[in-house]
Short mmCIF file of C-alpha atoms in Angstrom, two decimals:
data_model
loop_
_atom_site.label_atom_id
_atom_site.label_comp_id
_atom_site.label_asym_id
_atom_site.label_seq_id
_atom_site.Cartn_x
_atom_site.Cartn_y
_atom_site.Cartn_z
CA UNK A 1 4.73 -69.72 23.87
CA UNK A 2 5.44 -67.61 20.82
CA UNK A 3 2.49 -65.65 19.52
CA UNK A 4 1.07 -66.89 16.21
CA UNK A 5 -0.09 -64.20 13.78
CA UNK A 6 -3.26 -64.65 11.76
CA UNK A 7 -3.01 -62.54 8.62
CA UNK A 8 -5.32 -61.39 5.84
CA UNK A 9 -5.24 -64.00 3.05
CA UNK A 10 -5.36 -61.28 0.39
CA UNK A 11 -2.30 -59.53 1.85
CA UNK A 12 0.17 -62.42 2.09
CA UNK A 13 2.14 -61.39 -0.99
CA UNK A 14 0.81 -63.72 -3.69
CA UNK A 15 -1.96 -66.21 -4.41
CA UNK A 16 0.05 -69.19 -3.15
CA UNK A 17 2.04 -67.52 -0.39
CA UNK A 18 3.62 -69.85 2.15
CA UNK A 19 0.76 -69.55 4.65
CA UNK A 20 -1.70 -70.81 2.01
CA UNK A 21 0.60 -73.39 0.47
CA UNK A 22 1.24 -74.96 3.87
CA UNK A 23 -2.47 -74.79 4.67
CA UNK A 24 -3.18 -76.79 1.50
CA UNK A 25 -0.53 -79.37 2.38
CA UNK A 26 -1.91 -79.69 5.91
CA UNK A 27 -5.47 -80.06 4.62
CA UNK A 28 -4.35 -82.76 2.19
CA UNK A 29 -2.71 -84.68 5.03
CA UNK A 30 -5.83 -84.42 7.21
CA UNK A 31 -8.04 -85.58 4.33
CA UNK A 32 -5.90 -88.71 3.98
CA UNK A 33 -6.83 -89.87 7.49
CA UNK A 34 -9.85 -92.16 8.03
CA UNK A 35 -13.12 -90.74 9.32
CA UNK A 36 -12.74 -92.44 12.70
CA UNK A 37 -9.43 -90.67 13.45
CA UNK A 38 -10.11 -87.77 15.77
CA UNK A 39 -7.87 -85.33 13.91
CA UNK A 40 -8.98 -86.27 10.40
CA UNK A 41 -10.55 -83.70 8.09
CA UNK A 42 -13.95 -85.36 8.14
CA UNK A 43 -13.97 -85.93 11.91
CA UNK A 44 -13.40 -82.20 12.45
CA UNK A 45 -16.13 -81.34 9.95
CA UNK A 46 -18.57 -83.68 11.71
CA UNK A 47 -17.99 -81.80 14.96
CA UNK A 48 -19.73 -78.85 13.32
CA UNK A 49 -22.48 -81.06 11.93
CA UNK A 50 -23.08 -84.39 10.26
CA UNK A 51 -25.84 -85.42 7.86
CA UNK A 52 -25.06 -88.83 6.40
CA UNK A 53 -27.33 -88.46 3.35
CA UNK A 54 -25.70 -85.25 2.14
CA UNK A 55 -22.20 -86.47 3.01
CA UNK A 56 -22.79 -89.64 1.01
CA UNK A 57 -24.27 -87.72 -1.93
CA UNK A 58 -21.19 -85.47 -2.08
CA UNK A 59 -18.71 -88.33 -1.69
CA UNK A 60 -17.58 -87.70 1.90
CA UNK A 61 -19.14 -90.79 3.45
CA UNK A 62 -19.71 -94.35 2.29
CA UNK A 63 -20.66 -97.77 3.62
CA UNK A 64 -16.98 -98.70 3.73
CA UNK A 65 -16.20 -95.97 6.26
CA UNK A 66 -15.73 -97.05 9.85
CA UNK A 67 -17.53 -94.67 12.15
CA UNK A 68 -15.79 -93.47 15.30
CA UNK A 69 -16.66 -95.13 18.62
CA UNK A 70 -20.05 -94.09 19.96
CA UNK A 71 -18.36 -92.33 22.87
CA UNK A 72 -16.41 -90.10 20.47
CA UNK A 73 -19.53 -89.32 18.43
CA UNK A 74 -21.48 -88.43 21.58
CA UNK A 75 -18.72 -86.20 22.92
CA UNK A 76 -17.44 -84.45 19.79
CA UNK A 77 -19.88 -84.59 16.85
CA UNK A 78 -22.84 -82.23 16.20
CA UNK A 79 -21.44 -79.79 18.70
CA UNK A 80 -21.47 -76.37 16.97
CA UNK A 81 -23.32 -73.58 18.77
CA UNK A 82 -25.77 -71.56 16.68
CA UNK A 83 -28.58 -69.31 17.85
CA UNK A 84 -26.80 -69.01 21.19
CA UNK A 85 -24.61 -66.65 23.17
CA UNK A 86 -22.03 -69.45 22.99
CA UNK A 87 -21.73 -69.04 19.20
CA UNK A 88 -18.53 -66.97 19.33
CA UNK A 89 -16.61 -68.75 22.13
CA UNK A 90 -17.45 -72.25 20.87
CA UNK A 91 -16.23 -71.44 17.36
CA UNK A 92 -13.09 -69.80 18.75
CA UNK A 93 -12.15 -73.03 20.51
CA UNK A 94 -13.05 -75.00 17.39
CA UNK A 95 -10.73 -72.81 15.30
CA UNK A 96 -7.90 -73.13 17.80
CA UNK A 97 -8.08 -76.93 17.89
CA UNK A 98 -8.35 -77.19 14.11
CA UNK A 99 -5.45 -74.78 13.63
CA UNK A 100 -3.34 -76.87 16.01
CA UNK A 101 -4.16 -80.02 14.05
CA UNK A 102 -3.24 -78.43 10.71
CA UNK A 103 -0.04 -77.05 12.26
CA UNK A 104 0.90 -80.51 13.49
CA UNK A 105 0.56 -81.83 9.93
CA UNK A 106 2.57 -78.86 8.62
CA UNK A 107 5.38 -79.50 11.10
CA UNK A 108 5.36 -83.23 10.22
CA UNK A 109 5.96 -82.15 6.61
CA UNK A 110 8.92 -80.00 7.75
CA UNK A 111 6.90 -76.80 7.56
CA UNK A 112 7.10 -73.76 9.85
CA UNK A 113 6.11 -74.39 13.50
CA UNK A 114 4.78 -70.83 13.70
CA UNK A 115 2.18 -71.43 10.95
CA UNK A 116 -1.20 -69.81 11.66
CA UNK A 117 -4.54 -69.86 9.89
CA UNK A 118 -5.17 -66.85 7.60
CA UNK A 119 -8.51 -65.04 7.56
CA UNK A 120 -10.58 -63.70 4.66
CA UNK A 121 -11.77 -60.12 5.16
CA UNK A 122 -14.25 -59.85 2.28
CA UNK A 123 -15.18 -56.32 3.42
CA UNK A 124 -11.91 -54.72 2.34
CA UNK A 125 -11.77 -53.09 -1.13
CA UNK A 126 -10.89 -55.52 -3.93
CA UNK A 127 -10.92 -58.52 -1.56
CA UNK A 128 -14.49 -59.76 -2.02
CA UNK A 129 -13.57 -62.53 -4.47
CA UNK A 130 -12.76 -66.04 -3.32
CA UNK A 131 -8.98 -66.22 -2.79
CA UNK A 132 -7.52 -67.70 -6.01
CA UNK A 133 -5.91 -70.71 -4.29
CA UNK A 134 -9.43 -71.94 -3.45
CA UNK A 135 -10.92 -71.28 -6.89
CA UNK A 136 -8.75 -73.59 -9.01
CA UNK A 137 -8.65 -77.41 -8.98
CA UNK A 138 -4.90 -77.20 -9.56
CA UNK A 139 -1.88 -76.66 -7.35
CA UNK A 140 0.34 -73.71 -8.35
CA UNK A 141 2.46 -76.00 -10.58
CA UNK A 142 -0.63 -76.95 -12.59
CA UNK A 143 -1.08 -80.36 -11.01
CA UNK A 144 -4.66 -81.30 -10.15
CA UNK A 145 -6.11 -82.43 -6.82
CA UNK A 146 -5.86 -79.08 -5.04
CA UNK A 147 -7.39 -79.89 -1.59
CA UNK A 148 -8.62 -76.30 -1.16
CA UNK A 149 -10.98 -76.61 -4.15
CA UNK A 150 -14.44 -78.16 -3.83
CA UNK A 151 -17.00 -78.45 -6.65
CA UNK A 152 -19.97 -77.79 -4.33
CA UNK A 153 -19.18 -74.10 -4.00
CA UNK A 154 -21.71 -72.48 -6.32
CA UNK A 155 -21.57 -68.80 -5.31
CA UNK A 156 -24.25 -66.08 -5.27
CA UNK A 157 -25.41 -66.81 -8.83
CA UNK A 158 -25.07 -70.61 -8.64
CA UNK A 159 -22.54 -70.57 -11.49
CA UNK A 160 -19.42 -71.47 -9.51
CA UNK A 161 -18.13 -67.89 -9.35
CA UNK A 162 -17.69 -66.77 -5.76
CA UNK A 163 -17.57 -63.02 -5.27
CA UNK A 164 -19.21 -61.63 -2.14
CA UNK A 165 -21.50 -58.70 -3.09
CA UNK A 166 -20.40 -56.35 -0.32
CA UNK A 167 -23.45 -54.14 -0.81
CA UNK A 168 -25.54 -57.05 0.48
CA UNK A 169 -23.58 -57.76 3.66
CA UNK A 170 -23.43 -55.62 6.73
CA UNK A 171 -21.22 -54.79 9.68
CA UNK A 172 -23.96 -53.02 11.62
CA UNK A 173 -23.52 -55.63 14.34
CA UNK A 174 -20.33 -53.84 15.39
CA UNK A 175 -22.38 -50.91 16.68
CA UNK A 176 -24.58 -53.16 18.85
CA UNK A 177 -23.94 -52.14 22.50
CA UNK A 178 -24.92 -55.44 24.12
CA UNK A 179 -23.20 -58.82 23.76
CA UNK A 180 -26.21 -60.80 25.00
CA UNK A 181 -29.65 -59.98 23.68
CA UNK A 182 -33.23 -61.10 24.14
CA UNK A 183 -35.28 -63.74 22.37
CA UNK A 184 -38.60 -61.93 22.87
CA UNK A 185 -38.52 -59.72 19.76
CA UNK A 186 -35.90 -57.09 20.62
CA UNK A 187 -32.20 -57.05 19.80
CA UNK A 188 -30.61 -60.52 19.91
CA UNK A 189 -27.34 -58.80 20.88
CA UNK A 190 -23.96 -58.86 19.20
CA UNK A 191 -23.15 -62.39 20.37
CA UNK A 192 -26.57 -64.00 20.75
CA UNK A 193 -29.30 -64.76 23.25
CA UNK A 194 -28.91 -66.45 26.63
CA UNK A 195 -29.23 -70.20 26.11
CA UNK A 196 -27.91 -73.51 27.30
CA UNK A 197 -26.01 -75.84 24.96
CA UNK A 198 -27.70 -75.01 21.65
CA UNK A 199 -26.84 -76.91 18.47
CA UNK A 200 -29.16 -74.93 16.22
CA UNK A 201 -30.96 -72.25 18.23
CA UNK A 202 -34.02 -70.38 17.00
CA UNK A 203 -32.72 -66.77 17.15
CA UNK A 204 -29.27 -65.87 15.83
CA UNK A 205 -27.21 -63.01 17.29
CA UNK A 206 -26.48 -60.00 15.12
CA UNK A 207 -22.94 -60.90 14.04
CA UNK A 208 -24.10 -64.47 13.43
CA UNK A 209 -26.96 -63.33 11.20
CA UNK A 210 -24.89 -60.72 9.40
CA UNK A 211 -22.26 -61.26 8.11
CA UNK A 212 -21.84 -64.90 9.24
CA UNK A 213 -24.98 -66.58 7.86
CA UNK A 214 -25.19 -64.41 4.76
CA UNK A 215 -21.59 -65.08 3.71
CA UNK A 216 -22.03 -68.81 4.28
CA UNK A 217 -24.95 -68.88 1.85
CA UNK A 218 -23.34 -66.52 -0.69
CA UNK A 219 -20.32 -68.81 -0.90
CA UNK A 220 -22.17 -72.11 -0.93
CA UNK A 221 -25.18 -71.30 -3.06
CA UNK A 222 -27.15 -74.29 -4.30
CA UNK A 223 -26.89 -76.89 -7.02
CA UNK A 224 -28.13 -75.16 -10.22
CA UNK A 225 -30.11 -78.30 -11.09
CA UNK A 226 -31.83 -78.64 -7.70
CA UNK A 227 -32.19 -75.70 -5.30
CA UNK A 228 -32.73 -78.08 -2.38
CA UNK A 229 -29.15 -79.36 -2.71
CA UNK A 230 -26.93 -76.82 -0.94
CA UNK A 231 -23.32 -76.01 -1.61
CA UNK A 232 -21.15 -77.22 1.24
CA UNK A 233 -21.01 -73.82 2.93
CA UNK A 234 -24.79 -73.31 2.77
CA UNK A 235 -25.69 -76.04 5.26
CA UNK A 236 -24.32 -76.30 8.84
CA UNK A 237 -24.03 -80.08 8.45
CA UNK A 238 -21.63 -79.80 5.49
CA UNK A 239 -20.07 -76.35 5.90
CA UNK A 240 -16.84 -77.40 7.63
CA UNK A 241 -16.05 -79.79 4.76
CA UNK A 242 -15.15 -76.72 2.67
CA UNK A 243 -11.62 -75.42 3.42
CA UNK A 244 -12.79 -71.81 3.03
CA UNK A 245 -15.03 -72.33 6.09
CA UNK A 246 -12.06 -71.89 8.39
CA UNK A 247 -10.90 -68.58 6.84
CA UNK A 248 -14.45 -67.23 7.01
CA UNK A 249 -14.72 -68.17 10.68
CA UNK A 250 -11.31 -66.70 11.43
CA UNK A 251 -12.74 -63.41 10.15
CA UNK A 252 -15.85 -63.75 12.34
CA UNK A 253 -13.56 -64.46 15.29
CA UNK A 254 -11.57 -61.34 14.39
CA UNK A 255 -14.76 -59.25 14.33
CA UNK A 256 -15.48 -60.33 17.90
CA UNK A 257 -12.14 -58.84 18.89
CA UNK A 258 -12.86 -55.69 16.85
CA UNK A 259 -16.17 -55.26 18.70
CA UNK A 260 -14.41 -55.66 22.06
CA UNK A 261 -12.08 -52.73 21.39
CA UNK A 262 -14.82 -50.30 22.45
CA UNK A 263 -15.83 -50.55 26.12
CA UNK A 264 -17.60 -49.73 28.39
CA UNK A 265 -20.60 -51.45 26.79
CA UNK A 266 -18.75 -53.67 24.30
CA UNK A 267 -17.84 -56.31 26.84
CA UNK A 268 -18.44 -60.03 27.17
CA UNK A 269 -21.00 -61.40 29.65
CA UNK A 270 -19.81 -61.84 33.21
CA UNK A 271 -22.52 -64.24 34.40
CA UNK A 272 -21.19 -67.63 35.48
CA UNK A 273 -23.69 -69.27 33.12
CA UNK A 274 -21.70 -67.80 30.21
CA UNK A 275 -18.16 -67.80 31.55
CA UNK A 276 -18.32 -71.41 32.76
CA UNK A 277 -20.26 -72.72 29.76
CA UNK A 278 -23.24 -75.08 29.55
CA UNK A 279 -21.40 -78.01 31.14
CA UNK A 280 -21.85 -76.56 34.63
CA UNK A 281 -25.64 -76.57 34.27
CA UNK A 282 -26.02 -80.09 32.93
CA UNK A 283 -25.41 -79.40 29.24
CA UNK A 284 -22.71 -80.80 27.03
CA UNK A 285 -19.13 -79.70 27.65
CA UNK A 286 -17.28 -77.96 24.82
CA UNK A 287 -14.66 -80.54 23.89
CA UNK A 288 -12.02 -80.75 21.16
CA UNK A 289 -9.57 -83.53 20.18
CA UNK A 290 -5.99 -82.26 20.01
CA UNK A 291 -3.18 -83.50 17.75
CA UNK A 292 -1.17 -84.92 20.66
CA UNK A 293 -3.99 -87.35 21.45
CA UNK A 294 -5.36 -85.38 24.39
CA UNK A 295 -8.83 -83.90 24.78
CA UNK A 296 -9.30 -80.19 25.42
CA UNK A 297 -12.43 -79.27 27.39
CA UNK A 298 -12.93 -75.51 27.57
CA UNK A 299 -15.31 -72.77 28.64
CA UNK A 300 -16.01 -69.31 27.20
CA UNK A 301 -13.81 -67.82 29.93
CA UNK A 302 -10.92 -69.99 28.74
CA UNK A 303 -11.03 -68.43 25.25
CA UNK A 304 -12.10 -64.88 26.04
CA UNK A 305 -8.67 -63.22 25.74
CA UNK A 306 -6.39 -63.55 22.73
CA UNK A 307 -3.39 -62.66 24.87
CA UNK A 308 -3.74 -65.96 26.76
CA UNK A 309 -4.37 -68.07 23.66
CA UNK A 310 -1.14 -67.46 21.80
CA UNK A 311 -2.39 -65.74 18.65
CA UNK A 312 -3.38 -62.33 17.34
CA UNK A 313 -4.68 -60.60 14.21
CA UNK A 314 -2.80 -58.19 12.00
CA UNK A 315 -5.74 -55.76 11.75
CA UNK A 316 -8.40 -54.88 14.33
CA UNK A 317 -9.56 -51.66 12.70
CA UNK A 318 -13.28 -50.99 13.14
CA UNK A 319 -14.76 -50.42 9.65
CA UNK A 320 -17.89 -48.76 11.09
CA UNK A 321 -18.30 -46.29 13.91
CA UNK A 322 -18.83 -48.23 17.15
CA UNK A 323 -20.87 -45.42 18.68
CA UNK A 324 -23.90 -44.36 16.65
CA UNK A 325 -25.88 -42.96 19.56
CA UNK A 326 -24.47 -39.42 19.22
CA UNK A 327 -25.35 -39.33 15.53
CA UNK A 328 -28.84 -40.63 16.24
CA UNK A 329 -29.55 -38.10 18.96
CA UNK A 330 -28.31 -35.29 16.72
CA UNK A 331 -30.71 -36.38 13.98
CA UNK A 332 -33.66 -36.68 16.33
CA UNK A 333 -33.13 -33.29 17.99
CA UNK A 334 -31.25 -30.97 15.60
CA UNK A 335 -32.61 -27.92 17.41
CA UNK A 336 -31.02 -29.12 20.63
CA UNK A 337 -27.56 -30.03 19.38
CA UNK A 338 -25.98 -28.00 22.14
CA UNK A 339 -27.69 -30.21 24.68
CA UNK A 340 -26.05 -33.30 23.28
CA UNK A 341 -22.77 -33.83 25.08
CA UNK A 342 -19.84 -34.62 22.85
CA UNK A 343 -18.83 -38.24 22.94
CA UNK A 344 -22.12 -39.63 24.21
CA UNK A 345 -21.46 -43.24 25.09
CA UNK A 346 -23.57 -46.02 23.61
CA UNK A 347 -25.93 -47.25 26.28
CA UNK A 348 -26.94 -50.80 27.04
CA UNK A 349 -30.37 -51.43 25.59
CA UNK A 350 -33.38 -51.41 27.83
CA UNK A 351 -34.83 -54.88 28.23
CA UNK A 352 -38.49 -53.85 28.07
CA UNK A 353 -39.75 -55.40 24.82
CA UNK A 354 -43.31 -54.84 23.60
CA UNK A 355 -45.18 -55.90 20.48
CA UNK A 356 -46.11 -52.97 18.23
CA UNK A 357 -47.90 -55.01 15.58
CA UNK A 358 -47.97 -58.20 13.52
CA UNK A 359 -49.41 -59.40 10.24
CA UNK A 360 -52.37 -61.73 10.14
CA UNK A 361 -51.15 -64.82 8.30
CA UNK A 362 -48.12 -66.80 7.18
CA UNK A 363 -46.20 -65.60 4.13
CA UNK A 364 -45.10 -68.06 1.45
CA UNK A 365 -41.89 -67.14 -0.37
CA UNK A 366 -42.23 -68.29 -3.96
CA UNK A 367 -40.78 -66.73 -7.08
CA UNK A 368 -39.14 -63.32 -7.05
CA UNK A 369 -41.19 -61.40 -4.48
CA UNK A 370 -43.61 -61.64 -1.57
CA UNK A 371 -45.50 -58.90 0.26
CA UNK A 372 -47.47 -58.39 3.46
CA UNK A 373 -48.61 -55.57 5.72
CA UNK A 374 -48.00 -55.23 9.46
CA UNK A 375 -50.72 -53.20 11.24
CA UNK A 376 -49.39 -51.14 14.15
CA UNK A 377 -51.10 -50.72 17.50
CA UNK A 378 -51.75 -47.02 17.98
CA UNK A 379 -51.14 -46.99 21.74
CA UNK A 380 -47.82 -48.84 21.59
CA UNK A 381 -46.74 -46.84 18.55
CA UNK A 382 -47.30 -43.67 20.56
CA UNK A 383 -44.85 -44.94 23.21
CA UNK A 384 -42.17 -45.17 20.53
CA UNK A 385 -42.98 -41.67 19.30
CA UNK A 386 -42.84 -40.30 22.85
CA UNK A 387 -39.39 -41.78 23.45
CA UNK A 388 -38.11 -40.24 20.21
CA UNK A 389 -39.59 -36.85 21.09
CA UNK A 390 -37.94 -36.94 24.52
CA UNK A 391 -34.45 -37.48 23.07
CA UNK A 392 -31.85 -36.35 23.96
CA UNK A 393 -33.21 -35.47 27.39
CA UNK A 394 -33.43 -39.18 28.18
CA UNK A 395 -30.58 -40.13 25.82
CA UNK A 396 -32.34 -43.48 25.54
CA UNK A 397 -34.91 -43.50 22.71
CA UNK A 398 -36.61 -46.75 21.82
CA UNK A 399 -35.11 -49.11 19.29
CA UNK A 400 -37.44 -50.87 16.85
CA UNK A 401 -37.07 -54.35 15.36
CA UNK A 402 -38.77 -56.28 12.57
CA UNK A 403 -39.08 -60.01 13.32
CA UNK A 404 -39.51 -62.76 10.74
CA UNK A 405 -40.81 -65.55 12.97
CA UNK A 406 -40.92 -69.32 12.46
CA UNK A 407 -39.19 -69.30 9.10
CA UNK A 408 -39.34 -72.80 7.65
CA UNK A 409 -38.13 -74.46 4.47
CA UNK A 410 -36.05 -77.15 2.81
CA UNK A 411 -33.42 -75.02 1.04
CA UNK A 412 -30.66 -73.59 3.25
CA UNK A 413 -29.19 -71.66 0.32
CA UNK A 414 -32.24 -69.38 0.18
CA UNK A 415 -31.42 -65.72 0.81
CA UNK A 416 -33.47 -62.57 0.47
CA UNK A 417 -33.56 -58.83 1.07
CA UNK A 418 -36.26 -57.36 3.30
CA UNK A 419 -37.67 -53.92 2.49
CA UNK A 420 -39.99 -51.91 4.75
CA UNK A 421 -42.16 -49.00 3.65
CA UNK A 422 -45.18 -47.00 4.79
CA UNK A 423 -48.36 -45.95 3.06
CA UNK A 424 -48.65 -42.48 4.54
CA UNK A 425 -45.05 -41.32 4.69
CA UNK A 426 -44.35 -37.61 4.36
CA UNK A 427 -44.29 -36.38 0.78
CA UNK A 428 -40.57 -35.69 0.82
CA UNK A 429 -39.46 -38.84 2.63
CA UNK A 430 -38.47 -42.30 1.50
CA UNK A 431 -41.32 -44.73 1.01
CA UNK A 432 -39.19 -47.84 1.35
CA UNK A 433 -35.97 -48.78 3.11
CA UNK A 434 -33.81 -51.87 3.03
CA UNK A 435 -34.25 -53.33 6.51
CA UNK A 436 -31.65 -56.02 6.03
CA UNK A 437 -30.70 -59.32 4.46
CA UNK A 438 -31.67 -62.80 5.61
CA UNK A 439 -29.92 -66.07 4.75
CA UNK A 440 -31.58 -69.30 5.80
CA UNK A 441 -28.44 -71.05 7.03
CA UNK A 442 -29.72 -73.96 9.12
CA UNK A 443 -33.39 -73.75 8.09
CA UNK A 444 -33.63 -77.37 6.89
CA UNK A 445 -32.62 -78.75 10.26
CA UNK A 446 -34.83 -76.24 12.10
CA UNK A 447 -37.79 -77.29 9.94
CA UNK A 448 -37.36 -81.01 10.57
CA UNK A 449 -39.65 -82.31 13.33
CA UNK A 450 -36.66 -84.35 14.52
CA UNK A 451 -34.34 -81.33 14.57
CA UNK A 452 -33.31 -79.20 17.55
CA UNK A 453 -36.23 -76.80 16.99
CA UNK A 454 -38.80 -79.58 16.56
CA UNK A 455 -39.97 -78.09 13.28
CA UNK A 456 -40.59 -74.57 14.66
CA UNK A 457 -38.10 -72.99 12.25
CA UNK A 458 -35.88 -69.96 12.76
CA UNK A 459 -36.57 -66.34 13.69
CA UNK A 460 -34.68 -63.42 12.17
CA UNK A 461 -34.49 -60.00 13.81
CA UNK A 462 -33.77 -56.90 11.73
CA UNK A 463 -33.33 -53.47 13.30
CA UNK A 464 -35.50 -50.82 11.63
CA UNK A 465 -34.74 -48.01 14.08
CA UNK A 466 -33.37 -45.77 11.29
CA UNK A 467 -36.61 -46.10 9.32
CA UNK A 468 -38.73 -45.28 12.36
CA UNK A 469 -36.52 -42.28 13.14
CA UNK A 470 -37.08 -41.00 9.61
CA UNK A 471 -40.84 -41.41 9.93
CA UNK A 472 -40.79 -39.62 13.27
CA UNK A 473 -38.93 -36.67 11.77
CA UNK A 474 -41.41 -36.50 8.86
CA UNK A 475 -44.77 -36.85 10.56
CA UNK A 476 -44.33 -38.06 14.15
CA UNK A 477 -44.41 -41.77 13.29
CA UNK A 478 -48.10 -41.63 12.44
CA UNK A 479 -48.12 -44.79 10.34
CA UNK A 480 -51.03 -47.20 10.63
CA UNK A 481 -49.08 -50.06 9.07
CA UNK A 482 -45.72 -51.00 7.66
CA UNK A 483 -45.51 -52.67 4.27
CA UNK A 484 -42.95 -55.48 4.07
CA UNK A 485 -41.53 -56.70 0.76
CA UNK A 486 -39.38 -59.85 0.50
CA UNK A 487 -37.04 -60.01 -2.52
CA UNK A 488 -35.10 -63.28 -2.90
CA UNK A 489 -31.56 -63.22 -4.23
CA UNK A 490 -32.75 -65.81 -6.74
CA UNK A 491 -36.34 -66.86 -7.53
CA UNK A 492 -37.53 -69.40 -4.96
CA UNK A 493 -39.15 -72.57 -6.39
CA UNK A 494 -42.28 -74.11 -4.89
CA UNK A 495 -40.39 -77.23 -3.82
CA UNK A 496 -38.18 -75.19 -1.48
CA UNK A 497 -41.30 -74.74 0.74
CA UNK A 498 -40.08 -71.47 2.26
CA UNK A 499 -42.55 -69.73 4.56
CA UNK A 500 -42.58 -67.10 7.32
CA UNK A 501 -45.01 -67.88 10.13
CA UNK A 502 -45.46 -64.28 11.24
CA UNK A 503 -43.90 -60.87 10.60
CA UNK A 504 -43.96 -58.60 13.64
CA UNK A 505 -42.62 -55.29 14.94
CA UNK A 506 -41.32 -54.79 18.50
CA UNK A 507 -40.15 -51.79 20.47
CA UNK A 508 -37.32 -52.11 22.96
CA UNK A 509 -36.66 -49.52 25.63
CA UNK A 510 -36.76 -48.76 29.30
#
């Protein structure tokens, strides 16, 4: 089997290079198939999620459509894994099956049998804009009906212009030492928390939260006349209807491989529960329809190595340093630099998670800003300070995380920045730090009492270790409370009903 090469869409030579032109032709062919056909465009999109009301509103579903057989719906639809350590392997299999289906259409049109799906690396300089072939309703000859263009792609400012503001997205997930995290307030890990089959889990892994969720919402935005109507990419139940979805996910898949380039800690789980997938413990089996009429059932172990899957990426360069532990230890103990061995390896996080403090009431997000304070328990705070003081002798100082718990709402396109400050910071130190960005991709479904989270909403975990380190260096982390400020990307209307059940701080260590 010849290796297929996935390449950067912005580096193919021109706006309508062959890889993109054939992609458009393949997409057009898939869109021509009826919904019930397993390899049709809409069938594949429904495997990620299906919401008949939104699909009908946007013209993707009507009373004249024949639904697939119930057995096909039960096996294939509403299958995507979010808020789960299966997020990355499930989407990798999804991409592979979709790519094979597009390639089959390309070959049927006398296109190249080696065609592979491009990826969009919005992090590279001058590549943050939506690739031009997706931004115009016309084919390169000026003819309309370009299948890569969709009108429900509103962008960060809801004006139809899609440019990813790279200063608002992050690759900090690449420095996360653990693939699997915890759901108890500490790091959710690079790939997510240990779950069974989870179509809409409560806690998203670090690479899923940022950049995955954030880019989804920045591309999709919301209808400028009604913020509750998301762009296709902003809602999991419509996202895969947008052709740019697949290039975005090819980039997320690439980042998994980038992260894996740095063992010994950057390795996939070895537990049978992960390698064999949820099907072995009574959950649904990951299953994809293939263009030859067969069904491909797969496990995470089946898709773990690119070398066995027949494709690769043209660039696996890590854009951020994978090992930040040496830098952190040097900052914490500058007078003991000589004691810090060169090349200190990132260590797997301790699994001891303890609440440091939490605010007293829910926070409504309305308008352009919301604020609250998180009181800190003095005894637990002192444990954090002690671990920082002991570094680098232990080489394992605590990490600290801010949790936004039980986030609910009706508008998936909502996104905001989270700032953390202190009231008694040292005179020369920063009073406020950007803790991270949150995009509410999937919040509507998580808020519904009939959804997978039974109305409990989503929880977002932001690492604030850098802020706590700074406070420790200024005054020994002697803060009684942390001030939290929420700044939405766009003002949030009342009807969006966005709220945060609790904002908390956790330490994670040995």
